[in-house]
mmCIF file of C-alpha atoms in Angstrom:
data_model
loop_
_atom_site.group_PDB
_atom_site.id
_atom_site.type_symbol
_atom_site.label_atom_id
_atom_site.label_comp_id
_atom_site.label_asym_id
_atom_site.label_seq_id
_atom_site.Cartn_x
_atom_site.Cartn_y
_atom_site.Cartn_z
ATOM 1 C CA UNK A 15 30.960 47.270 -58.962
ATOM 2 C CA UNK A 16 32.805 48.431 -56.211
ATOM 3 C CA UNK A 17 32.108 46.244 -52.609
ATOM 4 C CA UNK A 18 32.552 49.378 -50.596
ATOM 5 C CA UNK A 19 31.283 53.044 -50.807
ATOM 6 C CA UNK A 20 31.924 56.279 -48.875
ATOM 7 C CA UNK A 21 29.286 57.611 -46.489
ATOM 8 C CA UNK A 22 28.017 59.781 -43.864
ATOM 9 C CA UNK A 23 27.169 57.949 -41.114
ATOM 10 C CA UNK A 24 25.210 59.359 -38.138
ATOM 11 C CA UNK A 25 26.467 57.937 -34.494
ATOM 12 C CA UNK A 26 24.897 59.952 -32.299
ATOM 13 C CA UNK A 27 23.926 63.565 -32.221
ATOM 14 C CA UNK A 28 26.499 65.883 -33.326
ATOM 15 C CA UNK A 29 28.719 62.562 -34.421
ATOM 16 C CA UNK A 30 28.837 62.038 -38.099
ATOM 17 C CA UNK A 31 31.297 60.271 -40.049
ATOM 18 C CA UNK A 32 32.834 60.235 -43.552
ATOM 19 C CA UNK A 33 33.562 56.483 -43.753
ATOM 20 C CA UNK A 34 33.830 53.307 -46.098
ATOM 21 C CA UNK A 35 30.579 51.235 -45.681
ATOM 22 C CA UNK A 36 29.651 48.412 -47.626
ATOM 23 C CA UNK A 37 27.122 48.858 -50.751
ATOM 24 C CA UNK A 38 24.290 47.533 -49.787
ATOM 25 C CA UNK A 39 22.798 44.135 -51.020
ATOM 26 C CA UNK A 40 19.480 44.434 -53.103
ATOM 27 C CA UNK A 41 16.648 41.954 -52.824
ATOM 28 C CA UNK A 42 14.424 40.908 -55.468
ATOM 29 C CA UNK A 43 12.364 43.865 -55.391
ATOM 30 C CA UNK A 44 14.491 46.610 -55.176
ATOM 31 C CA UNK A 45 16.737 48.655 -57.038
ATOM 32 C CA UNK A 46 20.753 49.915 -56.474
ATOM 33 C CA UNK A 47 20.791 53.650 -56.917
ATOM 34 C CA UNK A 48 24.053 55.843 -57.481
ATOM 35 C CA UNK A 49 23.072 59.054 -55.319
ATOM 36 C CA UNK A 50 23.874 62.056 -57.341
ATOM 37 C CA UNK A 51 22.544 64.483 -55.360
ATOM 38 C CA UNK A 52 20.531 65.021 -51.820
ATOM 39 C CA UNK A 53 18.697 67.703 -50.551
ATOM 40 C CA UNK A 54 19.529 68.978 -46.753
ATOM 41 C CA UNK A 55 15.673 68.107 -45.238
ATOM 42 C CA UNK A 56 15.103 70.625 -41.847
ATOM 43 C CA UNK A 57 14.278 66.941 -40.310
ATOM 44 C CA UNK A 58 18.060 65.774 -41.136
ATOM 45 C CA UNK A 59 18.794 69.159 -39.406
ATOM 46 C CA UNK A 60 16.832 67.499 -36.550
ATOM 47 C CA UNK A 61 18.178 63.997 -36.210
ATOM 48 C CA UNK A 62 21.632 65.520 -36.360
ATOM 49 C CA UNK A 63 21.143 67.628 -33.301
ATOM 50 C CA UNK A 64 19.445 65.299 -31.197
ATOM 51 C CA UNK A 65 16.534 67.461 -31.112
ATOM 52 C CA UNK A 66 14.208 64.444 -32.779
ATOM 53 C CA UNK A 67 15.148 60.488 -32.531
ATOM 54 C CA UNK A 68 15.426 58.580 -35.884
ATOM 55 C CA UNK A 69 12.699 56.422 -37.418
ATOM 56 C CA UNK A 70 15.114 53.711 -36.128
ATOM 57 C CA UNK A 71 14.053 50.564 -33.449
ATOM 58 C CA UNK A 72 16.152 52.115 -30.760
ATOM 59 C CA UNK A 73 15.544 55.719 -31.677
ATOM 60 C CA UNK A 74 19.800 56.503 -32.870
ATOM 61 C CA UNK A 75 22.585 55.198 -34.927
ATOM 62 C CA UNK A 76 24.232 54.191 -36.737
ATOM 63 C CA UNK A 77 22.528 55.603 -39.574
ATOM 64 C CA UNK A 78 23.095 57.100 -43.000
ATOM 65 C CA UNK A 79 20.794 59.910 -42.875
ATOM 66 C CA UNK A 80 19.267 61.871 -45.956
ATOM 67 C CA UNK A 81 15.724 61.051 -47.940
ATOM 68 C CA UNK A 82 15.395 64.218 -50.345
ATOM 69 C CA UNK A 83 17.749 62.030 -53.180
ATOM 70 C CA UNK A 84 18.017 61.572 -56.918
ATOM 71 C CA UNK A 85 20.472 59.326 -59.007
ATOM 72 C CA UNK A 86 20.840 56.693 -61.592
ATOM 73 C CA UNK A 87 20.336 53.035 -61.531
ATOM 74 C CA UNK A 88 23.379 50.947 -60.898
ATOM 75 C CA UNK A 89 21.521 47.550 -60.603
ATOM 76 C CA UNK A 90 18.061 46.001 -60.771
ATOM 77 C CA UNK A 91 16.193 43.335 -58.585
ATOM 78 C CA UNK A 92 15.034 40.512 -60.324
ATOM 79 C CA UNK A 93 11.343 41.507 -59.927
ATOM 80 C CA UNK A 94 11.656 45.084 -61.371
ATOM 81 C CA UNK A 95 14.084 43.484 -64.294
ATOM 82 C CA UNK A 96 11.552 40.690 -64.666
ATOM 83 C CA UNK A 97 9.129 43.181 -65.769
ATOM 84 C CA UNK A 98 11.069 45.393 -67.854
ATOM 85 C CA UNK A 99 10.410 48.321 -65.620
ATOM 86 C CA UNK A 100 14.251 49.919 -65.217
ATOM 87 C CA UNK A 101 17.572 49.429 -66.481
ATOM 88 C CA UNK A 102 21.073 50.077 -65.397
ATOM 89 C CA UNK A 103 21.861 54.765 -66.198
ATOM 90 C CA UNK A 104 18.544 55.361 -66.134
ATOM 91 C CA UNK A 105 17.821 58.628 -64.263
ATOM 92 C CA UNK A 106 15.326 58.953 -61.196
ATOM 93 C CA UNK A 107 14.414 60.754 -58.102
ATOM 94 C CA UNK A 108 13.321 58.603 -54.550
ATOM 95 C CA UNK A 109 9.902 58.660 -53.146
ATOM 96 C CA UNK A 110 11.227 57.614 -49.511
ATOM 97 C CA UNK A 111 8.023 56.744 -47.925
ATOM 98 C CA UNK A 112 7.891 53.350 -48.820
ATOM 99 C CA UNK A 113 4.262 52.656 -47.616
ATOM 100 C CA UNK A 114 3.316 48.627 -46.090
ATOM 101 C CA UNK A 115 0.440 48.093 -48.708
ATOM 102 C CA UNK A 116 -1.588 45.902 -46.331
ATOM 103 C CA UNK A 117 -2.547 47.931 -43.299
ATOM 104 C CA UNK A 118 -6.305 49.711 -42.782
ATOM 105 C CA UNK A 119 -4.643 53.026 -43.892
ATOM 106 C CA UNK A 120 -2.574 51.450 -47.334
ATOM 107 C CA UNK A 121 -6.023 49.721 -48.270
ATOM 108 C CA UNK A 122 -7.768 52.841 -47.943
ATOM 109 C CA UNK A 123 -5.058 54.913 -50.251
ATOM 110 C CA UNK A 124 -4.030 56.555 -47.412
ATOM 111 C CA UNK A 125 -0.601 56.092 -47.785
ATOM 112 C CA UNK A 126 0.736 58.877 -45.909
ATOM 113 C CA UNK A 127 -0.646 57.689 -43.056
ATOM 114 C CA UNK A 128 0.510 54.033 -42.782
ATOM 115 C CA UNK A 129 1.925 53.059 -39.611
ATOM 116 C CA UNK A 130 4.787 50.487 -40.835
ATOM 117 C CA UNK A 131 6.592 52.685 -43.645
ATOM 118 C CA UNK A 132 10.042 51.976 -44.306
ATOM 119 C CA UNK A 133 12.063 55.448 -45.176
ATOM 120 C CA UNK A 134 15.763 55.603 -46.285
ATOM 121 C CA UNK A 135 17.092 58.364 -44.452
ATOM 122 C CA UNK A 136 14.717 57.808 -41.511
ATOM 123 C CA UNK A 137 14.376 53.982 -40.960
ATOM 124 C CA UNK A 138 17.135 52.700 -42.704
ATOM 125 C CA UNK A 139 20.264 53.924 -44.696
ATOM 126 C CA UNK A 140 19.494 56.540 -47.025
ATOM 127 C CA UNK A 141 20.754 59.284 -49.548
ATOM 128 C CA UNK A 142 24.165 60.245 -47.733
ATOM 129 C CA UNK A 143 26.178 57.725 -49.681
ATOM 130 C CA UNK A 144 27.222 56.662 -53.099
ATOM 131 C CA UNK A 145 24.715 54.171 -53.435
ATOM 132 C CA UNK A 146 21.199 53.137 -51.861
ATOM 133 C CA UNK A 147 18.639 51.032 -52.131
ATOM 134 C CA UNK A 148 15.199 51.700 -52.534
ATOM 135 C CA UNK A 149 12.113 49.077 -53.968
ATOM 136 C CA UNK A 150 11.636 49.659 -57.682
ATOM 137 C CA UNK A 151 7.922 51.201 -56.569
ATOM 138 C CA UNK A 152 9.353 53.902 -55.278
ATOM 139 C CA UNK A 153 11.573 55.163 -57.899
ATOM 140 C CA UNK A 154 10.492 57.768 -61.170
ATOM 141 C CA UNK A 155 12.089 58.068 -63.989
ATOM 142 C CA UNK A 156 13.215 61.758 -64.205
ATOM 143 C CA UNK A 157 13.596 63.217 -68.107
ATOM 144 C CA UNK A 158 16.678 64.810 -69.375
ATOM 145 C CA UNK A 159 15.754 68.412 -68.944
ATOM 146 C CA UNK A 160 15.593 68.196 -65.214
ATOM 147 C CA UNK A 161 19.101 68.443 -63.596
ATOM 148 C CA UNK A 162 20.297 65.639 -60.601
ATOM 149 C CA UNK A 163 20.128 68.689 -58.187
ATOM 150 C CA UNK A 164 16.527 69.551 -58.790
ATOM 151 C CA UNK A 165 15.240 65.761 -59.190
ATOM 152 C CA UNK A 166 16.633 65.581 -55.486
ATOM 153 C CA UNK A 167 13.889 68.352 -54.362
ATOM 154 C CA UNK A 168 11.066 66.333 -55.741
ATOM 155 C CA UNK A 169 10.116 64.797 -52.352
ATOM 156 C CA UNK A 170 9.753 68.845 -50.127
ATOM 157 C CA UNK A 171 7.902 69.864 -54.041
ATOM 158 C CA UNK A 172 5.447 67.006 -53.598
ATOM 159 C CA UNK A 173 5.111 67.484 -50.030
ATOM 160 C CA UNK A 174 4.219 71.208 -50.991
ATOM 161 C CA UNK A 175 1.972 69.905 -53.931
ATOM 162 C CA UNK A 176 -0.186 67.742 -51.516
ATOM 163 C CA UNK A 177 -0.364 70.827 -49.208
ATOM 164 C CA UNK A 178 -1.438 72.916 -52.088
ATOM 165 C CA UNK A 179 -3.987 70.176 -53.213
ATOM 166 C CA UNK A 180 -5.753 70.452 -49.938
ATOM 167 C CA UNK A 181 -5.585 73.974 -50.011
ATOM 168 C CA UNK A 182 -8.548 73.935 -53.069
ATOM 169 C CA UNK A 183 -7.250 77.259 -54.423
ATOM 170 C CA UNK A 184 -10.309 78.747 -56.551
ATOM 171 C CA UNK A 185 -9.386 81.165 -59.621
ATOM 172 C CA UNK A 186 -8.636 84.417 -59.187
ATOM 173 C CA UNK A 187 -8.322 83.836 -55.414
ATOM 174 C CA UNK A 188 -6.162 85.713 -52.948
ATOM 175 C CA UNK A 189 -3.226 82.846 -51.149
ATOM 176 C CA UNK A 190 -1.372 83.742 -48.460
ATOM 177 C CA UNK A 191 1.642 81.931 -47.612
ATOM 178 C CA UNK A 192 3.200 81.844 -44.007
ATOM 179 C CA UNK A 193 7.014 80.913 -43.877
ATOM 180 C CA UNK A 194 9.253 81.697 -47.289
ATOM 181 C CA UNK A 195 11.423 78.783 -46.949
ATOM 182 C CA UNK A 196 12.505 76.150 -49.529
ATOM 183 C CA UNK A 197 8.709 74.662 -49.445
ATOM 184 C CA UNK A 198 7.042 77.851 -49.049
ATOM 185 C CA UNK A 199 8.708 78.767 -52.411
ATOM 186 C CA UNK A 200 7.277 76.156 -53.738
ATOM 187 C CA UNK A 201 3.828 76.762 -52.442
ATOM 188 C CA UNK A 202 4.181 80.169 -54.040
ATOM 189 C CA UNK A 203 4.538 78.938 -57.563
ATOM 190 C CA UNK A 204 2.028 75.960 -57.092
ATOM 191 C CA UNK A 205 -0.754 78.099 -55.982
ATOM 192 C CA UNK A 206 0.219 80.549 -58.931
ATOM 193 C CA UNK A 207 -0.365 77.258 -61.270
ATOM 194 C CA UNK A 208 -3.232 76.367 -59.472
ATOM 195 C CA UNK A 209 -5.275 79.957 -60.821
ATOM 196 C CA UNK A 210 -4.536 82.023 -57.668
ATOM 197 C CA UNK A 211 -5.254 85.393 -58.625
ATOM 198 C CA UNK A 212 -2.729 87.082 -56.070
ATOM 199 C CA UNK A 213 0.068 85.379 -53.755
ATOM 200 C CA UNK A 214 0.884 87.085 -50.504
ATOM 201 C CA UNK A 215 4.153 85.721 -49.001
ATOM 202 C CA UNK A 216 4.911 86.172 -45.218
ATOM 203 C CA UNK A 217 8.158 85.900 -43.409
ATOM 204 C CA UNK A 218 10.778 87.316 -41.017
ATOM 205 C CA UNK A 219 13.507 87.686 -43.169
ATOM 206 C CA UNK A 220 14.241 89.635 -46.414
ATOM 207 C CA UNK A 221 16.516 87.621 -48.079
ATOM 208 C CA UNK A 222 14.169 84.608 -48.996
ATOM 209 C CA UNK A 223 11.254 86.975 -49.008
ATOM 210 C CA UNK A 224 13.091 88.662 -52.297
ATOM 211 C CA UNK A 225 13.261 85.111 -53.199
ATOM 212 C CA UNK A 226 9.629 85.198 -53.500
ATOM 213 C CA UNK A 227 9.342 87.694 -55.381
ATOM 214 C CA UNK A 228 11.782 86.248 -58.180
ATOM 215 C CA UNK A 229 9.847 83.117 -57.749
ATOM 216 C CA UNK A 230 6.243 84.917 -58.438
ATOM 217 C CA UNK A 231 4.937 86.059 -55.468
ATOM 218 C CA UNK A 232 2.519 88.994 -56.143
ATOM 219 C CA UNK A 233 3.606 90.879 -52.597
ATOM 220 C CA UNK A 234 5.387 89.572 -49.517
ATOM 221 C CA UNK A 235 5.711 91.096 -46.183
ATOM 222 C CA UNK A 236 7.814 90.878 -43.428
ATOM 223 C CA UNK A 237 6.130 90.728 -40.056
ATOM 224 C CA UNK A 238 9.021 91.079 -38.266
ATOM 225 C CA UNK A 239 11.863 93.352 -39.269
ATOM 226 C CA UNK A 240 10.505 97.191 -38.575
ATOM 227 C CA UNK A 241 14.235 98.409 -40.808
ATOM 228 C CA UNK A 242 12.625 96.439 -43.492
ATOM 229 C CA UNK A 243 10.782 98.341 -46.553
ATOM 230 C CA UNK A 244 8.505 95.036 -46.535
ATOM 231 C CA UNK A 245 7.485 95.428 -42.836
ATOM 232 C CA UNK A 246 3.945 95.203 -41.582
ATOM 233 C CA UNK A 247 2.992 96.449 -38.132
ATOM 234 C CA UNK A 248 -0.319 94.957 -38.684
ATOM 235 C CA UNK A 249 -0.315 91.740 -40.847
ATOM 236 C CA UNK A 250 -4.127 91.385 -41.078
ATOM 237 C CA UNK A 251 -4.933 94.831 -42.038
ATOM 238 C CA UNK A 252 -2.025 95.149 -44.637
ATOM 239 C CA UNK A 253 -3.299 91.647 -46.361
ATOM 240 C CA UNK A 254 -6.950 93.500 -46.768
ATOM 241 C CA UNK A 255 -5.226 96.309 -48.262
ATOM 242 C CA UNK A 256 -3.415 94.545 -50.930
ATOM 243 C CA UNK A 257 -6.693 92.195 -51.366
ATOM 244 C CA UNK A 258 -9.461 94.221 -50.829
ATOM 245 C CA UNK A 259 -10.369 92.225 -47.880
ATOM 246 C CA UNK A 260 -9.493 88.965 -45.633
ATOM 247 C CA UNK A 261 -7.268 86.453 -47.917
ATOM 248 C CA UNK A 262 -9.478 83.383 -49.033
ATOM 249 C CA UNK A 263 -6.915 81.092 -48.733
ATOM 250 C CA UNK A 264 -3.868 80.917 -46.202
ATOM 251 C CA UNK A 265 -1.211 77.486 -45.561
ATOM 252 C CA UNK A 266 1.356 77.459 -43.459
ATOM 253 C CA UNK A 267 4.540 76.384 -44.150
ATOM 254 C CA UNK A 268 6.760 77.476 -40.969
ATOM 255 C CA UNK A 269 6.503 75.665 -37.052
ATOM 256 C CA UNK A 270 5.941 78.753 -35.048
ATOM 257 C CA UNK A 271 3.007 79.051 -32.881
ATOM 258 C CA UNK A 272 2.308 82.967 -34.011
ATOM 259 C CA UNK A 273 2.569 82.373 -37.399
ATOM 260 C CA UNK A 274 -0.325 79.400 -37.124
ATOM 261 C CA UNK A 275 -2.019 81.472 -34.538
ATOM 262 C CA UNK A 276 -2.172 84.182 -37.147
ATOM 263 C CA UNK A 277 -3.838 82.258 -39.949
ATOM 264 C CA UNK A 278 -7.024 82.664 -38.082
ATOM 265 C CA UNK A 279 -7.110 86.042 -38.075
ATOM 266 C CA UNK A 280 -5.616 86.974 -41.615
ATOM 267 C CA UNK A 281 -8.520 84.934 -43.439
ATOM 268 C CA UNK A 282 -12.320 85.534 -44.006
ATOM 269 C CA UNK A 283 -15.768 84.020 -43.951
ATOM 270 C CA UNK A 284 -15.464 80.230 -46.080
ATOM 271 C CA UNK A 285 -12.061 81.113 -45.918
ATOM 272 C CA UNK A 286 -9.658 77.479 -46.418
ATOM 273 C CA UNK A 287 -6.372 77.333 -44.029
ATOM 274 C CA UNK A 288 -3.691 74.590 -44.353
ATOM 275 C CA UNK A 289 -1.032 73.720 -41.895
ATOM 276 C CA UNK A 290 1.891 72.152 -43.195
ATOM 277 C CA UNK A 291 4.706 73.195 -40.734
ATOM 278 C CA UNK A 292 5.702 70.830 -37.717
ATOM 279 C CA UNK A 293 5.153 72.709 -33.970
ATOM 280 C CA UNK A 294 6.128 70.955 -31.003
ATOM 281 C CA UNK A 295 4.231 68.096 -29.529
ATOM 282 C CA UNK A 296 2.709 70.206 -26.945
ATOM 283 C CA UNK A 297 1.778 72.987 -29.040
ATOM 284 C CA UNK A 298 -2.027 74.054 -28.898
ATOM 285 C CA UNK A 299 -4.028 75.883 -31.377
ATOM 286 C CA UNK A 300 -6.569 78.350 -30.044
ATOM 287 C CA UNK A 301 -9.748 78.080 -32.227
ATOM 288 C CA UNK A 302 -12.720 80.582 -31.539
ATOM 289 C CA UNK A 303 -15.199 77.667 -32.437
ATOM 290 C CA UNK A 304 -17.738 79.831 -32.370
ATOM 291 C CA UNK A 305 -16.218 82.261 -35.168
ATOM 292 C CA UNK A 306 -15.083 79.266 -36.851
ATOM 293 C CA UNK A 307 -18.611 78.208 -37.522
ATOM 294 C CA UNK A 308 -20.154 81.250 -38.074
ATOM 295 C CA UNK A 309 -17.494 82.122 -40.918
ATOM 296 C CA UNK A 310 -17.859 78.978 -42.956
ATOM 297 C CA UNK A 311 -14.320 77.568 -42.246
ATOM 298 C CA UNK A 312 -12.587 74.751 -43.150
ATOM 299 C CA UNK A 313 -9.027 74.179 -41.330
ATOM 300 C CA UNK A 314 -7.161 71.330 -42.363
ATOM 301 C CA UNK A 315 -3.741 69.762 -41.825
ATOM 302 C CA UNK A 316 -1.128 68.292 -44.508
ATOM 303 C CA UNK A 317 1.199 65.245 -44.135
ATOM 304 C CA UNK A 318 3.793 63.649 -46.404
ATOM 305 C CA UNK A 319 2.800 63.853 -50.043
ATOM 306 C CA UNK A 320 0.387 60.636 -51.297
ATOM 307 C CA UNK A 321 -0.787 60.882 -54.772
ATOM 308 C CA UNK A 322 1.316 63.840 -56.063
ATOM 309 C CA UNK A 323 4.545 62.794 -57.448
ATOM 310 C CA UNK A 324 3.998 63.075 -60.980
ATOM 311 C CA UNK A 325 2.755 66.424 -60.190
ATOM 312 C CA UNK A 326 5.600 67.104 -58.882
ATOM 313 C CA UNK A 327 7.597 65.979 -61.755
ATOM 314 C CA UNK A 328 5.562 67.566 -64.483
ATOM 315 C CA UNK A 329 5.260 70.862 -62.202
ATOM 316 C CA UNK A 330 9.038 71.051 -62.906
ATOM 317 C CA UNK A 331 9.486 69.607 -66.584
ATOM 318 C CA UNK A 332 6.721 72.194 -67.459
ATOM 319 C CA UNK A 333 8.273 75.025 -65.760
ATOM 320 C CA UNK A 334 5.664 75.632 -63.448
ATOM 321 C CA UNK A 335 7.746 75.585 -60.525
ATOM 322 C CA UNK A 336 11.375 76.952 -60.950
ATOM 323 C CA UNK A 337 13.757 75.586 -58.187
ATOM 324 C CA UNK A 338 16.922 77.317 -58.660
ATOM 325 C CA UNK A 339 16.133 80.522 -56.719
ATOM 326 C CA UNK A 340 15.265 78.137 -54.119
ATOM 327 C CA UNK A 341 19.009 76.101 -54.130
ATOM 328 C CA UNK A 342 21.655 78.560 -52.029
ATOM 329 C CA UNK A 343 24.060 75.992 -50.893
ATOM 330 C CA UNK A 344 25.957 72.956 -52.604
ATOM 331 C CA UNK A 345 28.222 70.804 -50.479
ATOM 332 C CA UNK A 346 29.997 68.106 -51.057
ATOM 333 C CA UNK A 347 29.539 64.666 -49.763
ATOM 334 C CA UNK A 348 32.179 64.904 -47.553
ATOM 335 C CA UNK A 349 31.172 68.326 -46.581
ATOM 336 C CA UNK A 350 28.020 66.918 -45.599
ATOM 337 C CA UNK A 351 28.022 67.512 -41.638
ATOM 338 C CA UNK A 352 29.575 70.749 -42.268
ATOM 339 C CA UNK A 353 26.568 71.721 -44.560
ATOM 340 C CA UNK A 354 24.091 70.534 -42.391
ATOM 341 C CA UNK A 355 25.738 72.507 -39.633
ATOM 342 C CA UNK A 356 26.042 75.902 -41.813
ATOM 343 C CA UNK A 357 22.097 75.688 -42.851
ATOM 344 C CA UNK A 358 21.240 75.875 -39.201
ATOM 345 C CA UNK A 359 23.989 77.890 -37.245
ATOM 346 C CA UNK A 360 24.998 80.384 -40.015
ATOM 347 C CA UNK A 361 23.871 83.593 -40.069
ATOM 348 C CA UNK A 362 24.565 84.084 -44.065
ATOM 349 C CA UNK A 363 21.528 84.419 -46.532
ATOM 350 C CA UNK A 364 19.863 80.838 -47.267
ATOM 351 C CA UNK A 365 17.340 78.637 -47.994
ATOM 352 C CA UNK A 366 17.740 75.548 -49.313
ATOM 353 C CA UNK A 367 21.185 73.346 -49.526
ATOM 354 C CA UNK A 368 21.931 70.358 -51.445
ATOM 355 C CA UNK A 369 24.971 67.953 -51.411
ATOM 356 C CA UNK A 370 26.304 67.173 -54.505
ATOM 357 C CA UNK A 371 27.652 63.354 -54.388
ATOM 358 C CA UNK A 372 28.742 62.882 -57.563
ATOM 359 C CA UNK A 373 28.832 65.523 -60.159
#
């Protein structure tokens, strides 16, 4: 095996480089994957611009950035080989959030909340590269009928899954779904799996909101756009006309204060609401406690994806969940800052773009 591999390195923000590293060294426990494809993660969008530090000691680079990853083993710790768990071309996707085990939160099963995870991407190198290394817990097999490119969405569709999980969808039951990006796509077809009786998809923009529609959404409006024939003056009384009343169950998938703000007033009495999107850190939701009570609700809050990964997996092997209407962009690895530059500064139609490492 080659001693050196090309990869995007992160410096600071707005400095990334295409550059020979050297492949990194596995321990006992861990496994060598070749990255076939990664997914472009709004976070990597994030670190690039400065706008949030990296998981890192120091908060910055250097750092090979990208966690959303899929590829095929190149070698195997002893541990993992020890136990005949993996060999060398086998094909898997990354669970990142490589938990501690041993904390309060790890004993409890609450893995999404431990305080010492290790993520590739985030923490340490990650998916931007021809090779990384990840421990052998924390890598799925993938089966043949799911492509590179999709196995590298598996981490946003589990995220999404969890989300959905908490959400408690009840058959037949009206789910409204705020923000028709890559996850909210997802959260579409999940809560169509899950028995929801009618999916309402909300959003600004027509182009992935037509991507809801080929995806399964039942309606979708656009709360923004008055030119557009999906526009909504009122986004509370148009979601009791296409329901027959308040929506029973509403999540979240976008950062914007309105949009959360606006899951209060869209849903009814024992009405469930889920927020999944990341505000800023001084963002406050207003809560008529009051109302709250005297309506039965229950508000709750999503994080990471614990427990859900085989979900995931099967959501997609099964056809459940159809990710190519979701996948706009490809780019190639050395393309990489220029992708993650086009998903946020471009005005063109997208949602979701991947960069294709090795075909």
């Amino acid at each position: 095996m080659a001693e050196k591999m090309k990869a995007q390195v992160l410096y600071e923000p707005n400095i990334m480089k295409f550059e020979e590293i050297d492949v990194p060294e596995i321990s006992a426990n861990e496994v060598l994957v070749k990255v076939k494809a990664v997914g472009i993660c709004g976070s990597d969008i994030s670190y690039y611009y400065g706008h949030s530090p990296l998981g890192t000691p120091d908060g910055k680079g250097p750092l090979v950035i990208g966690h959303e990853y899929s590829g095929e083993i190149a070698a195997v710790g002893d541990v993992p080989k020890s136990l005949g768990l993996f060999k060398g071309g086998e094909r898997v996707t990354v669970n990142p959030v490589m938990q501690c085990n041993a904390c309060p939160a790890c004993l409890n099963g609450q893995y999404n909340v431990c305080s010492y995870s290790s993520v590739p991407g985030v923490t340490a190198n990650g998916g931007f590269a021809q090779f990384s290394k990840v421990n052998y817990t924390h890598v799925y097999k993938i089966p043949d009928s799911i492509s590179y490119v999709d196995a590298a969405l598996t981490e946003p569709l589990a995220c999404a899954a969890y989300a959905v999980k908490q959400l408690d969808v009840g058959l037949g039951q009206t789910v409204v779904v705020i923000g028709p990006g890559g996850i909210g796509l997802m959260m579409v077809q999940l809560a169509k799996s899950q028995g929801a009786g009618r999916t309402i998809l909300v959003g600004r923009r027509d182009f992935p909101l037509r991507k809801g529609l080929a995806v399964g959404a039942d309606h979708v409006i656009n709360s923004a756009d008055k030119s557009s024939p999906y526009y909504a003056e009122n986004l509370a009384e148009k979601i009791k006309e296409l329901s027959g009343g308040p929506a029973e169950r509403c999540i979240v998938s976008t950062s914007t204060m309105d949009a959360l703000q606006s899951a209060l007033d869209i849903t009814g009495n024992r009405s469930t609401i889920v927020y999944f999107g990341l505000p800023g850190p001084d963002d406050e939701l207003r809560v008529n406690v009051l109302e709250a009570i005297n309506k039965d609700r229950i508000i709750k809050f999503s994080w990471l994806a614990p427990g859900v990964w085989d979900t995931a997996l099967k959501a997609v092997a099964t056809g459940k969940v159809s990710l190519g209407d979701i996948i706009t962009h490809k780019f190639s690895l050395a393309d990489t800052e220029k992708g993650i530059r086009f998903m946020k500064e471009s005005k063109e139609d997208k949602v979701k773009g991947v960069v294709i490492v090795d075909e």
